[in-house]
Amino acid sequence: MVTIEGPLSVKEVCDLFKLQRIDVIKKLMNFGIMNVNQRLPLEVVIKIAEEYKYTVKVLTAEAESQMAEEADDHSKMVPRPPIVTIMGHVDHGKTSLLDAIRKTNVVESEDGGITQHIGAYQVDLPGSGQRITFLDTPGHEAFTQMRAHGSKVTDIAILVVSADDGVQPQTIEAIDHAIAAEIPIIVAINKIDKPGANIDNVKKQLAEHGLVPEDWGGDTVCVEVSAKQRINIDGLLEMILLVSEMRSLKADPTRKAVGAVIESRLDKGFGPVATILIQKGTLQVGDPVIVGCTCGKVRSMANARGEKMARAIPSTPVEITGLDEVPQAGDKLKVVTSEKVAREIATHRQIAMREERMKLKKHISLSELFSEIQNGKVKDLNIIIKGDVAGSIIALSDSLKKLSNDKVRVNVIHNNVGAITENDILLAAASNALIIGFRVRPSALAEKLAETEKVDVKVYRIIYDAIDQIQQAMVGMYDPTYKEVVLGRAEVRQVFKISHIGTIGGCQVKDGKITRDATIRVVRDGIEIYEGKLKSLKRFKDDAKEVTNGLECGIGMDKFNDIKEGDILEAFEMQEVKPSEMSGQAQSKENRR
Ligand code: GDP
């Protein structure tokens, strides 16, 4: 009888079952496992154990079963306050609105009443006995990040639109993020005190983006407010309650608590501190909990006013102490039967998480689309389109939607002009979407994030290529014969115009290297403006074969003289894809040229 907690290495298997390495490797080959450097999945370890007549006890299987979602008992469900997130374009007044709401309605505490930032707060509505919970990190970025990490906490989104500025790019982004999460939107038309306020114009723009105001015959609730002058804040709160009543939000406060981390930090005195939003059940001081990959026992709980609490019911945000480590925003909290069980699950999860990181694919990719459709795993193909001009985006979006068939529906969940940003990657991760860039590039940070979040980003220069590849992928004919490999990037620091020669960019290599034979893509503000070969690559006066990271060089482009300061010159080459590599390309940008 042996006890194991998770996947083991070949060496650990040898030690545990007293076997020779060669015997284990032979067994693995029989199972079709050729890579002996990887940790072996539990089921393989168990199979080997069984062959050598060992009984295996998987320590955590029992404990983990406690983590299975318990079904709700409908007879015990009672109404709970709605949880609200504020979104909108920068400077439209999200922070001011959160402050105005907090100041008008939070019951002041006895010791001066200044609320602390713990990531969320609750307001009491006088007279009605009702409450609303606000997440006070405004913006759809934080919201989608939580969603990408598996936590859906928000019930209603408040979209703040400034009455004098109207619908702006981040307004549209916020709308798409809320719709992708399937939560209702209430529009707060803000700054109505300003002389330039034009409410009708805002409503017209909203209607153009699919949010038709109620007084225009649609079903979007719009409330006119001024966060600065505190005008109609109560009206907004009433509307939130009305919308939440229609959704009849309920939870069972009698069960063991389930919640989500909305913020966390390491405190010098208290150790790991996390703000938990309770979603189901009641959390009590002393409860043993598992939170993401860490665990502990709730030592203390406090609300946003710093008041100690002994228990927290659904929709209440509380700051807790007593965890072993700092969890991540978006991690789930669950109360379990004992600290011992919590510890076992945490150990198991840490191993599982390492495994998870080693696995190649998480989100949908073109190369696996067909098999996922066939397995019935993908019924909706979600796509985000970013492009250099609105016209091409619309054309591409319309054509892609037409590819829908009876097995899979193509949805364009977000599109916009501009470079591929980190927000796009997060939205793709949260909504299992592909990203298509048309003559635009991911920013360096977005590219890194795409790699960690395993989001497939494809860039094209020709609309037909994009449509063709996705169509091919849907029927299993996708054949990325070549993939693009980025060699490096240089930034243009200075521009020299030299007669008879042309324009030379005085550049610094920012990452990787620039080689004489590479193809160069000229990227300005994330938009691809030219692609072609090099005419010259020089270090000081000498011709260079390649220039590496950190060094300066002069670059002349063939047939292109419009280099400007700040341009990014991206060097890449096309490499043939070997069949064995095909399944593991989460983030390559295949192109067929
Ligand atoms: P955020 O970037 O969306 O969080 O916007 P802020 O809340 O920081 O507000 C941006 C600016 O708009 C600040 O200077 C606020 O004082 C101002 N502002 C916010 N709400 C109002 C309002 O209702 N009326 C007026 N006149 N100014 C406002």
Coordinates of C-alpha atoms and ligand atoms in Angstrom, one line a residue:
M1 CA 0.0 0.0 0.0
V2 CA 1.5 3.3 -1.0
T3 CA 0.1 6.8 -0.7
I4 CA 0.6 9.4 -3.4
E5 CA -0.4 13.0 -3.7
G6 CA 0.0 13.8 -7.3
P7 CA 2.0 13.2 -10.5
L8 CA 5.5 11.7 -10.0
S9 CA 8.8 11.8 -11.9
V10 CA 10.3 8.6 -13.3
K11 CA 12.8 8.6 -10.5
E12 CA 10.2 9.0 -7.8
V13 CA 8.3 6.0 -9.3
C14 CA 11.5 3.9 -9.3
D15 CA 12.1 4.8 -5.6
L16 CA 8.5 4.3 -4.5
F17 CA 8.0 0.9 -6.2
K18 CA 11.6 -0.3 -6.0
L19 CA 12.0 -0.6 -9.7
Q20 CA 14.8 -0.2 -12.2
R21 CA 14.6 2.9 -14.4
I22 CA 14.8 0.8 -17.6
D23 CA 11.8 -1.2 -16.5
V24 CA 9.7 1.8 -15.9
I25 CA 10.7 3.4 -19.2
K26 CA 9.7 0.2 -21.0
K27 CA 6.3 0.3 -19.3
L28 CA 5.9 3.9 -20.3
M29 CA 6.7 3.1 -23.9
N30 CA 4.0 0.5 -23.8
F31 CA 1.6 3.2 -22.7
G32 CA 2.8 5.4 -25.6
I33 CA 4.7 7.8 -23.4
M34 CA 8.1 8.7 -24.9
N35 CA 8.9 11.8 -22.9
V36 CA 10.4 10.4 -19.7
N37 CA 11.4 13.8 -18.4
Q38 CA 7.9 14.9 -17.7
R39 CA 6.1 14.2 -14.5
L40 CA 3.8 11.2 -15.0
P41 CA 0.1 11.8 -14.6
L42 CA -1.6 10.1 -11.7
E43 CA -3.4 7.6 -13.8
V44 CA -0.2 6.4 -15.3
V45 CA 1.5 6.0 -11.9
I46 CA -1.6 4.0 -10.7
K47 CA -1.4 1.7 -13.7
I48 CA 2.3 1.0 -13.1
A49 CA 1.6 0.4 -9.4
E50 CA -1.2 -2.0 -10.2
E51 CA 1.1 -4.0 -12.5
Y52 CA 3.5 -4.5 -9.6
K53 CA 0.6 -5.3 -7.3
Y54 CA 0.7 -2.3 -5.2
T55 CA -2.5 -0.7 -3.9
V56 CA -2.4 3.0 -4.2
K57 CA -4.2 5.5 -2.1
V58 CA -4.5 8.9 -3.6
L59 CA -4.4 11.1 -0.6
T60 CA -6.4 13.9 -1.9
A61 CA -9.1 12.4 -4.0
E62 CA -11.4 12.2 -1.0
A63 CA -10.6 15.7 0.1
E64 CA -11.0 17.1 -3.4
S65 CA -14.4 15.5 -3.6
Q66 CA -15.4 18.0 -0.9
M67 CA -14.7 20.7 -3.5
A68 CA -17.3 19.5 -5.8
E69 CA -20.1 22.1 -6.2
E70 CA -22.9 21.3 -3.8
A71 CA -26.3 21.8 -5.4
D72 CA -28.3 24.7 -4.1
D73 CA -31.3 23.9 -1.9
H74 CA -33.9 26.2 -3.4
S75 CA -36.1 26.3 -0.3
K76 CA -33.2 27.9 1.6
M77 CA -32.4 30.6 -0.9
V78 CA -33.0 34.2 0.2
P79 CA -32.5 37.5 -1.7
R80 CA -29.0 38.9 -1.6
P81 CA -27.7 42.3 -2.5
P82 CA -26.5 42.9 -6.2
I83 CA -22.8 43.1 -6.8
V84 CA -22.0 46.0 -9.1
T85 CA -18.9 47.0 -11.1
I86 CA -18.4 50.5 -12.6
M87 CA -16.9 50.6 -16.1
G88 CA -16.3 53.3 -18.7
H89 CA -13.8 55.5 -20.6
V90 CA -11.0 57.1 -18.7
D91 CA -11.9 60.5 -17.1
H92 CA -15.6 59.9 -17.6
G93 CA -16.0 59.9 -13.8
K94 CA -15.9 56.3 -12.6
T95 CA -13.8 57.1 -9.5
S96 CA -15.9 60.2 -8.7
L97 CA -19.1 58.2 -9.0
L98 CA -17.8 55.5 -6.6
D99 CA -16.8 58.2 -4.2
A100 CA -20.2 60.0 -4.5
I101 CA -22.0 56.8 -3.8
R102 CA -19.8 55.9 -0.9
K103 CA -20.2 59.3 0.7
T104 CA -23.9 59.7 0.3
N105 CA -24.9 56.3 1.6
V106 CA -22.4 54.5 3.6
V107 CA -23.4 54.5 7.3
E108 CA -20.6 56.3 9.0
S109 CA -18.8 54.4 11.6
E110 CA -18.4 55.7 15.1
D111 CA -14.7 56.3 15.1
G112 CA -14.7 59.0 12.4
G113 CA -16.1 56.9 9.6
I114 CA -13.4 57.0 7.0
T115 CA -13.8 53.9 4.8
Q116 CA -10.7 52.1 3.8
H117 CA -10.0 50.7 0.4
I118 CA -10.4 46.9 0.6
G119 CA -11.7 46.4 -3.0
A120 CA -15.4 46.6 -2.3
Y121 CA -17.9 48.3 -0.1
Q122 CA -21.6 48.1 0.6
V123 CA -24.2 50.9 0.8
D124 CA -27.4 50.8 2.7
L125 CA -30.4 52.4 1.1
P126 CA -32.3 54.3 3.8
G127 CA -35.9 53.4 4.2
S128 CA -35.8 50.3 2.0
G129 CA -33.5 48.2 4.2
Q130 CA -31.8 47.1 1.0
R131 CA -28.1 47.0 0.2
I132 CA -25.9 47.2 -2.8
T133 CA -22.3 45.9 -3.0
F134 CA -19.8 47.9 -5.2
L135 CA -16.5 46.6 -6.4
D136 CA -14.3 49.7 -6.1
T137 CA -11.6 48.9 -8.6
P138 CA -13.3 50.6 -11.5
G139 CA -12.8 49.5 -15.1
H140 CA -13.4 46.4 -17.2
E141 CA -9.7 45.4 -17.0
A142 CA -9.9 44.2 -13.4
F143 CA -13.3 42.7 -14.1
T144 CA -12.2 40.7 -17.1
Q145 CA -9.0 39.6 -15.3
M146 CA -11.1 38.0 -12.6
R147 CA -13.2 36.4 -15.2
A148 CA -10.1 35.1 -17.0
H149 CA -9.1 33.5 -13.7
G150 CA -12.4 31.8 -13.4
S151 CA -14.4 34.0 -11.1
K152 CA -17.7 35.6 -12.0
V153 CA -18.7 37.9 -9.2
T154 CA -20.4 40.9 -10.9
D155 CA -24.2 40.9 -11.3
I156 CA -24.6 44.4 -12.9
A157 CA -22.3 46.7 -14.8
I158 CA -22.7 50.5 -14.5
L159 CA -21.4 52.1 -17.7
V160 CA -20.3 55.6 -17.0
V161 CA -20.5 57.9 -20.1
S162 CA -19.6 61.5 -19.9
A163 CA -22.4 63.7 -21.3
D164 CA -20.0 66.1 -22.9
D165 CA -17.6 63.6 -24.3
G166 CA -20.0 60.8 -25.4
V167 CA -19.1 57.2 -26.4
Q168 CA -15.3 56.7 -26.6
P169 CA -13.1 53.7 -27.5
Q170 CA -13.0 52.3 -23.9
T171 CA -16.8 52.8 -23.6
I172 CA -17.2 50.4 -26.5
E173 CA -14.6 48.1 -25.0
A174 CA -16.5 48.1 -21.7
I175 CA -19.8 47.3 -23.5
D176 CA -18.2 44.3 -25.2
H177 CA -16.6 43.1 -22.0
A178 CA -19.9 43.2 -20.2
I179 CA -21.9 41.6 -23.0
A180 CA -19.3 38.8 -23.2
A181 CA -19.8 38.2 -19.5
E182 CA -23.6 38.2 -20.0
I183 CA -24.3 40.8 -17.4
P184 CA -26.9 43.6 -17.7
I185 CA -25.7 47.1 -18.2
I186 CA -27.1 50.3 -16.6
V187 CA -25.8 53.5 -18.3
A188 CA -24.9 56.4 -16.0
I189 CA -24.8 59.5 -18.2
N190 CA -22.5 61.6 -16.0
K191 CA -21.4 65.2 -15.9
I192 CA -24.9 66.5 -16.7
D193 CA -23.9 69.7 -14.8
K194 CA -21.4 70.6 -17.5
P195 CA -22.4 73.3 -20.0
G196 CA -21.3 71.1 -22.9
A197 CA -23.5 68.2 -21.8
N198 CA -25.5 66.6 -24.6
I199 CA -27.6 63.8 -23.3
D200 CA -29.4 63.1 -26.5
N201 CA -26.2 62.7 -28.4
V202 CA -25.0 60.2 -25.8
K203 CA -28.2 58.2 -26.2
K204 CA -27.9 58.3 -30.0
Q205 CA -24.3 57.0 -29.8
L206 CA -25.4 54.3 -27.3
A207 CA -28.1 53.2 -29.7
E208 CA -25.6 52.9 -32.5
H209 CA -23.7 50.5 -30.3
G210 CA -26.7 48.3 -29.6
L211 CA -27.7 49.9 -26.3
V212 CA -31.1 51.4 -27.2
P213 CA -32.3 53.6 -24.2
E214 CA -35.7 52.8 -22.7
D215 CA -37.2 56.2 -23.7
W216 CA -36.2 55.4 -27.2
G217 CA -38.1 52.2 -27.2
G218 CA -35.2 49.9 -26.3
D219 CA -34.4 48.1 -23.0
T220 CA -31.3 49.9 -21.8
V221 CA -31.8 51.7 -18.5
C222 CA -30.1 55.1 -18.6
V223 CA -29.8 57.4 -15.6
E224 CA -28.6 61.0 -15.8
V225 CA -26.2 61.9 -13.0
S226 CA -23.5 64.3 -11.8
A227 CA -20.9 62.6 -9.7
K228 CA -19.3 65.9 -8.8
Q229 CA -22.5 67.7 -7.8
R230 CA -24.1 64.6 -6.4
I231 CA -27.1 64.9 -8.6
N232 CA -29.5 61.9 -8.9
I233 CA -27.1 59.4 -7.2
D234 CA -30.2 58.0 -5.4
G235 CA -32.0 57.6 -8.7
L236 CA -29.1 55.5 -9.9
L237 CA -29.1 53.4 -6.8
E238 CA -32.9 52.8 -7.2
M239 CA -32.4 51.7 -10.7
I240 CA -29.7 49.2 -9.6
L241 CA -32.2 47.7 -7.1
L242 CA -34.9 47.6 -9.8
V243 CA -32.7 45.7 -12.2
S244 CA -31.5 43.4 -9.5
E245 CA -35.0 42.6 -8.5
M246 CA -35.8 41.6 -12.0
R247 CA -32.9 39.2 -11.9
S248 CA -34.1 37.8 -8.5
L249 CA -30.6 37.3 -7.1
K250 CA -30.6 34.8 -4.3
A251 CA -28.2 32.7 -2.3
D252 CA -28.5 30.2 0.6
P253 CA -26.9 31.7 3.7
T254 CA -27.1 28.5 5.7
R255 CA -24.5 26.5 3.7
K256 CA -20.7 26.5 4.0
A257 CA -19.3 29.7 2.4
V258 CA -18.1 30.0 -1.1
G259 CA -16.5 33.2 -2.3
A260 CA -14.0 34.9 -4.5
V261 CA -10.8 36.9 -3.8
I262 CA -11.1 40.4 -5.1
E263 CA -7.9 41.8 -3.6
S264 CA -5.0 40.5 -1.6
R265 CA -1.8 41.8 -0.1
L266 CA 0.9 40.9 2.4
D267 CA 0.6 42.9 5.6
K268 CA 3.6 43.4 7.8
G269 CA 1.7 42.7 11.0
F270 CA -1.1 40.4 9.9
G271 CA 0.6 38.4 7.2
P272 CA -1.5 37.5 4.1
V273 CA -4.7 39.5 3.9
A274 CA -7.4 39.0 1.3
T275 CA -10.7 40.6 0.5
I276 CA -13.3 38.0 -0.1
L277 CA -16.7 38.6 -1.7
I278 CA -19.0 36.0 -0.2
Q279 CA -21.1 34.4 -3.0
K280 CA -22.9 31.6 -1.2
G281 CA -23.3 30.6 2.5
T282 CA -21.9 32.3 5.5
L283 CA -18.3 32.7 6.4
Q284 CA -17.4 32.7 10.1
V285 CA -14.3 33.4 12.1
G286 CA -12.6 30.0 12.7
D287 CA -13.7 28.4 9.4
P288 CA -11.1 26.2 7.7
V289 CA -10.8 27.4 4.2
I290 CA -9.1 26.6 0.9
V291 CA -8.4 29.7 -1.3
G292 CA -7.0 28.9 -4.7
C293 CA -3.7 27.1 -4.0
T294 CA -3.4 28.2 -0.4
C295 CA -5.4 27.5 2.7
G296 CA -5.8 28.4 6.4
K297 CA -8.3 29.2 9.1
V298 CA -10.1 32.5 9.2
R299 CA -8.5 34.3 12.1
S300 CA -10.3 37.7 11.8
M301 CA -12.8 39.4 9.5
A302 CA -13.4 43.1 9.0
N303 CA -15.6 45.2 6.6
A304 CA -14.6 48.3 4.6
R305 CA -15.2 50.5 7.7
G306 CA -12.6 48.5 9.6
E307 CA -15.2 47.0 11.9
K308 CA -14.6 43.4 13.2
M309 CA -17.1 40.9 12.0
A310 CA -17.9 37.4 13.3
R311 CA -19.8 36.3 10.2
A312 CA -20.4 37.4 6.6
I313 CA -23.5 36.5 4.6
P314 CA -23.8 36.4 0.7
S315 CA -22.7 39.5 -1.2
T316 CA -20.7 40.9 1.7
P317 CA -17.1 41.9 1.1
V318 CA -14.8 41.1 4.0
E319 CA -11.1 41.3 4.6
I320 CA -9.8 38.1 6.2
T321 CA -6.6 37.1 7.8
G322 CA -5.3 33.7 8.6
L323 CA -4.2 32.3 5.3
D324 CA -0.8 30.6 4.8
E325 CA 0.0 32.6 1.6
V326 CA -1.3 35.5 -0.4
P327 CA -3.9 34.2 -2.9
Q328 CA -4.6 35.8 -6.3
A329 CA -7.5 38.0 -7.3
G330 CA -10.0 35.7 -8.9
D331 CA -9.2 32.7 -6.7
K332 CA -12.1 30.9 -5.2
L333 CA -12.6 30.5 -1.5
K334 CA -14.4 27.5 -0.1
V335 CA -15.0 26.4 3.5
V336 CA -14.1 22.8 4.1
T337 CA -14.5 20.4 7.1
S338 CA -11.1 20.8 8.7
E339 CA -7.8 22.5 8.4
K340 CA -6.2 19.1 7.7
V341 CA -8.5 18.6 4.6
A342 CA -7.8 22.2 3.6
R343 CA -4.0 21.6 3.7
E344 CA -4.4 18.3 1.7
I345 CA -6.3 20.1 -1.0
A346 CA -3.9 22.9 -1.2
T347 CA -1.0 20.6 -1.6
H348 CA -2.8 18.7 -4.3
R349 CA -3.7 22.0 -6.1
Q350 CA -0.1 23.2 -6.0
I351 CA 1.0 20.1 -7.8
A352 CA -2.0 20.3 -10.2
M353 CA -1.2 23.9 -10.9
R354 CA 2.4 23.0 -11.9
E355 CA 1.0 20.4 -14.2
E356 CA -1.5 22.8 -15.6
R357 CA 1.3 25.2 -16.4
M358 CA 3.2 22.5 -18.2
K359 CA 0.2 21.6 -20.4
L360 CA 0.3 23.4 -23.7
K361 CA -3.1 24.5 -24.5
K362 CA -5.8 26.2 -22.7
H363 CA -7.8 28.3 -25.1
I364 CA -9.1 27.7 -28.6
S365 CA -6.6 27.8 -31.4
L366 CA -7.0 27.5 -35.1
S367 CA -4.9 24.3 -35.3
E368 CA -7.3 22.5 -32.9
L369 CA -10.5 24.1 -33.9
F370 CA -11.7 21.2 -36.0
S371 CA -11.1 18.5 -33.5
E372 CA -12.8 20.6 -30.8
I373 CA -15.8 21.2 -33.0
Q374 CA -16.0 17.4 -33.7
N375 CA -15.8 16.6 -30.0
G376 CA -18.6 19.0 -29.4
K377 CA -16.4 21.2 -27.2
V378 CA -16.8 24.3 -29.4
K379 CA -20.3 25.4 -30.5
D380 CA -19.4 29.1 -30.5
L381 CA -16.3 30.3 -32.2
N382 CA -15.6 33.6 -30.4
I383 CA -13.4 36.0 -32.3
I384 CA -11.9 39.4 -31.5
I385 CA -10.9 41.5 -34.5
K386 CA -8.4 44.4 -34.3
G387 CA -7.6 46.3 -37.5
D388 CA -6.0 49.4 -38.9
V389 CA -9.2 50.9 -40.4
A390 CA -12.9 50.5 -39.5
G391 CA -13.9 49.6 -43.0
S392 CA -11.7 46.5 -43.2
I393 CA -12.9 45.4 -39.7
I394 CA -16.5 45.6 -40.7
A395 CA -15.8 43.7 -43.9
L396 CA -13.9 41.0 -42.1
S397 CA -16.4 40.8 -39.3
D398 CA -19.3 40.4 -41.7
S399 CA -17.6 37.7 -43.8
L400 CA -16.5 35.8 -40.7
K401 CA -20.0 35.7 -39.2
K402 CA -21.2 34.3 -42.5
L403 CA -19.0 31.2 -42.0
S404 CA -21.4 30.0 -39.2
N405 CA -22.9 26.6 -39.9
D406 CA -25.1 24.2 -38.1
K407 CA -22.2 22.9 -36.0
V408 CA -20.5 26.1 -35.0
R409 CA -21.6 29.7 -34.7
V410 CA -19.0 32.4 -35.4
N411 CA -19.4 35.4 -33.0
V412 CA -17.3 38.5 -33.2
I413 CA -17.4 39.5 -29.5
H414 CA -15.3 42.6 -29.9
N415 CA -13.7 44.7 -32.6
N416 CA -11.9 48.0 -32.7
V417 CA -9.3 50.0 -34.6
G418 CA -5.8 49.8 -33.1
A419 CA -3.1 47.6 -31.9
I420 CA -3.8 44.3 -30.1
T421 CA -3.7 45.2 -26.4
E422 CA -3.4 43.4 -23.1
N423 CA -7.2 44.0 -22.6
D424 CA -7.9 42.2 -25.8
I425 CA -5.8 39.2 -24.6
L426 CA -7.7 39.2 -21.2
L427 CA -11.0 39.3 -23.0
A428 CA -10.0 36.4 -25.2
A429 CA -8.8 34.4 -22.2
A430 CA -12.0 35.0 -20.3
S431 CA -14.2 34.2 -23.3
N432 CA -12.2 31.5 -25.0
A433 CA -11.7 33.6 -28.1
L434 CA -9.3 33.8 -31.0
I435 CA -7.7 37.2 -31.8
I436 CA -7.4 38.3 -35.4
G437 CA -5.2 41.3 -36.2
F438 CA -5.6 42.8 -39.6
R439 CA -2.5 44.9 -40.4
V440 CA -2.0 45.5 -36.7
R441 CA 0.4 44.0 -34.2
P442 CA 0.2 43.0 -30.6
S443 CA 2.2 45.3 -28.3
A444 CA 5.2 43.7 -26.7
L445 CA 3.3 43.3 -23.3
A446 CA 0.2 41.9 -25.1
E447 CA 2.4 39.4 -26.8
K448 CA 3.9 38.2 -23.5
L449 CA 0.5 38.0 -21.9
A450 CA -0.8 36.0 -24.9
E451 CA 1.9 33.5 -24.3
T452 CA 1.2 33.1 -20.6
E453 CA -2.6 33.1 -21.0
K454 CA -2.2 30.8 -24.1
V455 CA -4.3 32.9 -26.3
D456 CA -4.0 32.3 -30.1
V457 CA -3.2 35.5 -32.0
K458 CA -3.3 35.5 -35.7
V459 CA -2.3 38.5 -37.9
Y460 CA -3.1 39.0 -41.6
R461 CA -2.4 41.5 -44.3
I462 CA -5.1 40.3 -46.7
I463 CA -8.8 39.9 -45.7
Y464 CA -9.2 36.9 -47.9
D465 CA -6.3 35.1 -46.2
A466 CA -8.0 35.5 -42.8
I467 CA -11.4 34.3 -44.0
D468 CA -9.8 31.4 -45.9
Q469 CA -7.8 30.2 -43.0
I470 CA -10.7 30.2 -40.6
Q471 CA -12.9 28.5 -43.1
Q472 CA -10.2 25.8 -43.6
A473 CA -9.8 25.4 -39.8
M474 CA -13.5 24.9 -39.4
V475 CA -13.5 21.9 -41.8
G476 CA -10.2 20.5 -40.6
M477 CA -8.2 21.6 -43.6
Y478 CA -6.1 24.1 -41.8
D479 CA -2.5 23.7 -42.9
P480 CA -0.1 26.2 -41.5
T481 CA 2.9 25.2 -43.7
Y482 CA 4.9 28.2 -42.5
K483 CA 5.0 30.0 -39.3
E484 CA 6.3 33.4 -38.7
V485 CA 9.2 33.7 -36.2
V486 CA 9.9 37.2 -34.8
L487 CA 13.7 37.7 -34.6
G488 CA 13.8 41.0 -32.8
R489 CA 12.7 44.6 -32.7
A490 CA 14.4 47.9 -33.1
E491 CA 13.1 51.3 -32.3
V492 CA 13.9 54.3 -34.6
R493 CA 15.5 57.0 -32.5
Q494 CA 16.5 59.4 -35.2
V495 CA 15.9 59.8 -38.9
F496 CA 18.5 60.8 -41.4
K497 CA 17.7 61.8 -45.0
I498 CA 20.7 61.2 -47.2
S499 CA 20.6 62.3 -50.8
H500 CA 20.9 59.5 -53.4
I501 CA 20.6 56.9 -50.7
G502 CA 17.2 57.7 -49.0
T503 CA 16.0 57.7 -45.4
I504 CA 18.1 55.9 -42.8
G505 CA 16.7 55.1 -39.3
G506 CA 19.1 55.5 -36.5
C507 CA 17.9 52.6 -34.4
Q508 CA 18.4 50.8 -31.1
V509 CA 17.7 47.1 -31.0
K510 CA 15.1 46.6 -28.2
D511 CA 15.0 42.8 -28.1
G512 CA 16.3 39.9 -30.0
K513 CA 18.3 40.8 -33.1
I514 CA 17.9 42.4 -36.5
T515 CA 19.5 40.4 -39.4
R516 CA 20.4 41.5 -42.8
D517 CA 18.2 38.9 -44.5
A518 CA 15.1 39.3 -42.4
T519 CA 11.9 40.7 -43.6
I520 CA 11.1 43.9 -41.7
R521 CA 7.7 45.2 -40.7
V522 CA 7.3 48.8 -39.9
V523 CA 4.9 49.3 -37.0
R524 CA 3.7 52.8 -35.9
D525 CA 1.5 53.0 -32.8
G526 CA 0.7 49.3 -33.1
I527 CA -0.4 49.6 -36.7
E528 CA 1.5 47.8 -39.4
I529 CA 2.3 50.4 -42.1
Y530 CA 4.8 48.6 -44.3
E531 CA 6.5 45.3 -44.8
G532 CA 9.6 44.7 -46.9
K533 CA 13.2 43.8 -47.1
L534 CA 16.2 45.7 -45.8
K535 CA 18.4 47.8 -48.1
S536 CA 21.2 48.4 -45.6
L537 CA 22.1 47.4 -42.1
K538 CA 25.1 49.2 -40.6
R539 CA 27.0 49.4 -37.3
F540 CA 28.7 52.8 -37.5
K541 CA 30.1 52.9 -41.0
D542 CA 30.3 49.2 -41.5
D543 CA 27.9 46.8 -43.0
A544 CA 26.6 44.3 -40.5
K545 CA 25.1 40.8 -40.9
E546 CA 23.2 41.2 -37.6
V547 CA 22.8 43.6 -34.7
T548 CA 21.8 42.3 -31.3
N549 CA 19.8 43.6 -28.3
G550 CA 20.9 46.9 -26.9
L551 CA 23.1 47.9 -29.8
E552 CA 22.6 50.8 -32.1
C553 CA 22.5 50.6 -35.9
G554 CA 21.4 52.3 -39.0
I555 CA 18.6 50.7 -41.0
G556 CA 17.6 51.6 -44.6
M557 CA 14.5 50.0 -46.0
D558 CA 14.1 48.9 -49.6
K559 CA 11.5 51.0 -51.5
F560 CA 10.3 52.7 -48.3
N561 CA 11.5 56.1 -47.2
D562 CA 8.8 57.1 -44.7
I563 CA 10.5 55.9 -41.5
K564 CA 9.7 58.1 -38.6
E565 CA 11.1 58.6 -35.1
G566 CA 9.4 56.1 -32.7
D567 CA 8.6 53.5 -35.4
I568 CA 9.2 50.0 -34.4
L569 CA 11.0 47.8 -37.0
E570 CA 10.2 44.2 -36.4
A571 CA 12.4 41.6 -38.0
F572 CA 11.0 38.2 -38.8
E573 CA 11.4 35.2 -41.0
M574 CA 9.1 32.5 -42.2
Q575 CA 10.0 29.0 -41.0
E576 CA 8.6 25.7 -42.3
V577 CA 6.5 24.0 -39.7
K578 CA 7.3 20.3 -39.1
P579 CA 4.3 18.2 -38.6
S580 CA 5.4 17.3 -35.0
E581 CA 5.2 20.9 -34.0
M582 CA 1.8 21.5 -35.3
S583 CA -0.2 20.7 -32.2
G584 CA 1.8 22.7 -29.8
Q585 CA 1.6 26.1 -31.3
A586 CA -0.5 28.1 -29.0
Q587 CA 0.9 31.5 -30.0
S588 CA 2.6 31.2 -33.3
K589 CA 1.4 33.5 -36.0
E590 CA 1.2 31.3 -39.0
N591 CA 0.8 33.0 -42.4
R592 CA 0.4 31.7 -45.8
R593 CA 1.9 34.0 -48.2
Ligands
GDP1 P1 -12.3 58.1 -14.1 O1 -11.0 58.2 -14.8 O2 -13.4 57.6 -15.0 O3 -12.2 57.4 -12.8 O4 -12.7 59.6 -13.9 P2 -12.6 60.5 -12.5 O5 -13.6 60.1 -11.5 O6 -11.2 60.6 -12.1 O7 -13.0 61.9 -13.1 C1 -12.3 62.6 -14.1 C2 -12.5 64.1 -14.0 O8 -13.9 64.4 -14.2 C3 -12.2 64.7 -12.6 O9 -11.6 65.9 -12.8 C4 -13.6 64.9 -12.0 O10 -13.6 65.9 -11.1 C5 -14.4 65.2 -13.2 N1 -15.8 64.8 -13.0 C6 -16.3 63.6 -12.6 N2 -17.6 63.6 -12.5 C7 -18.0 64.8 -12.8 C8 -19.3 65.5 -12.9 O11 -20.4 64.9 -12.7 N3 -19.3 66.8 -13.3 C9 -18.2 67.5 -13.6 N4 -18.3 68.7 -14.0 N5 -17.0 66.9 -13.5 C10 -16.9 65.6 -13.1

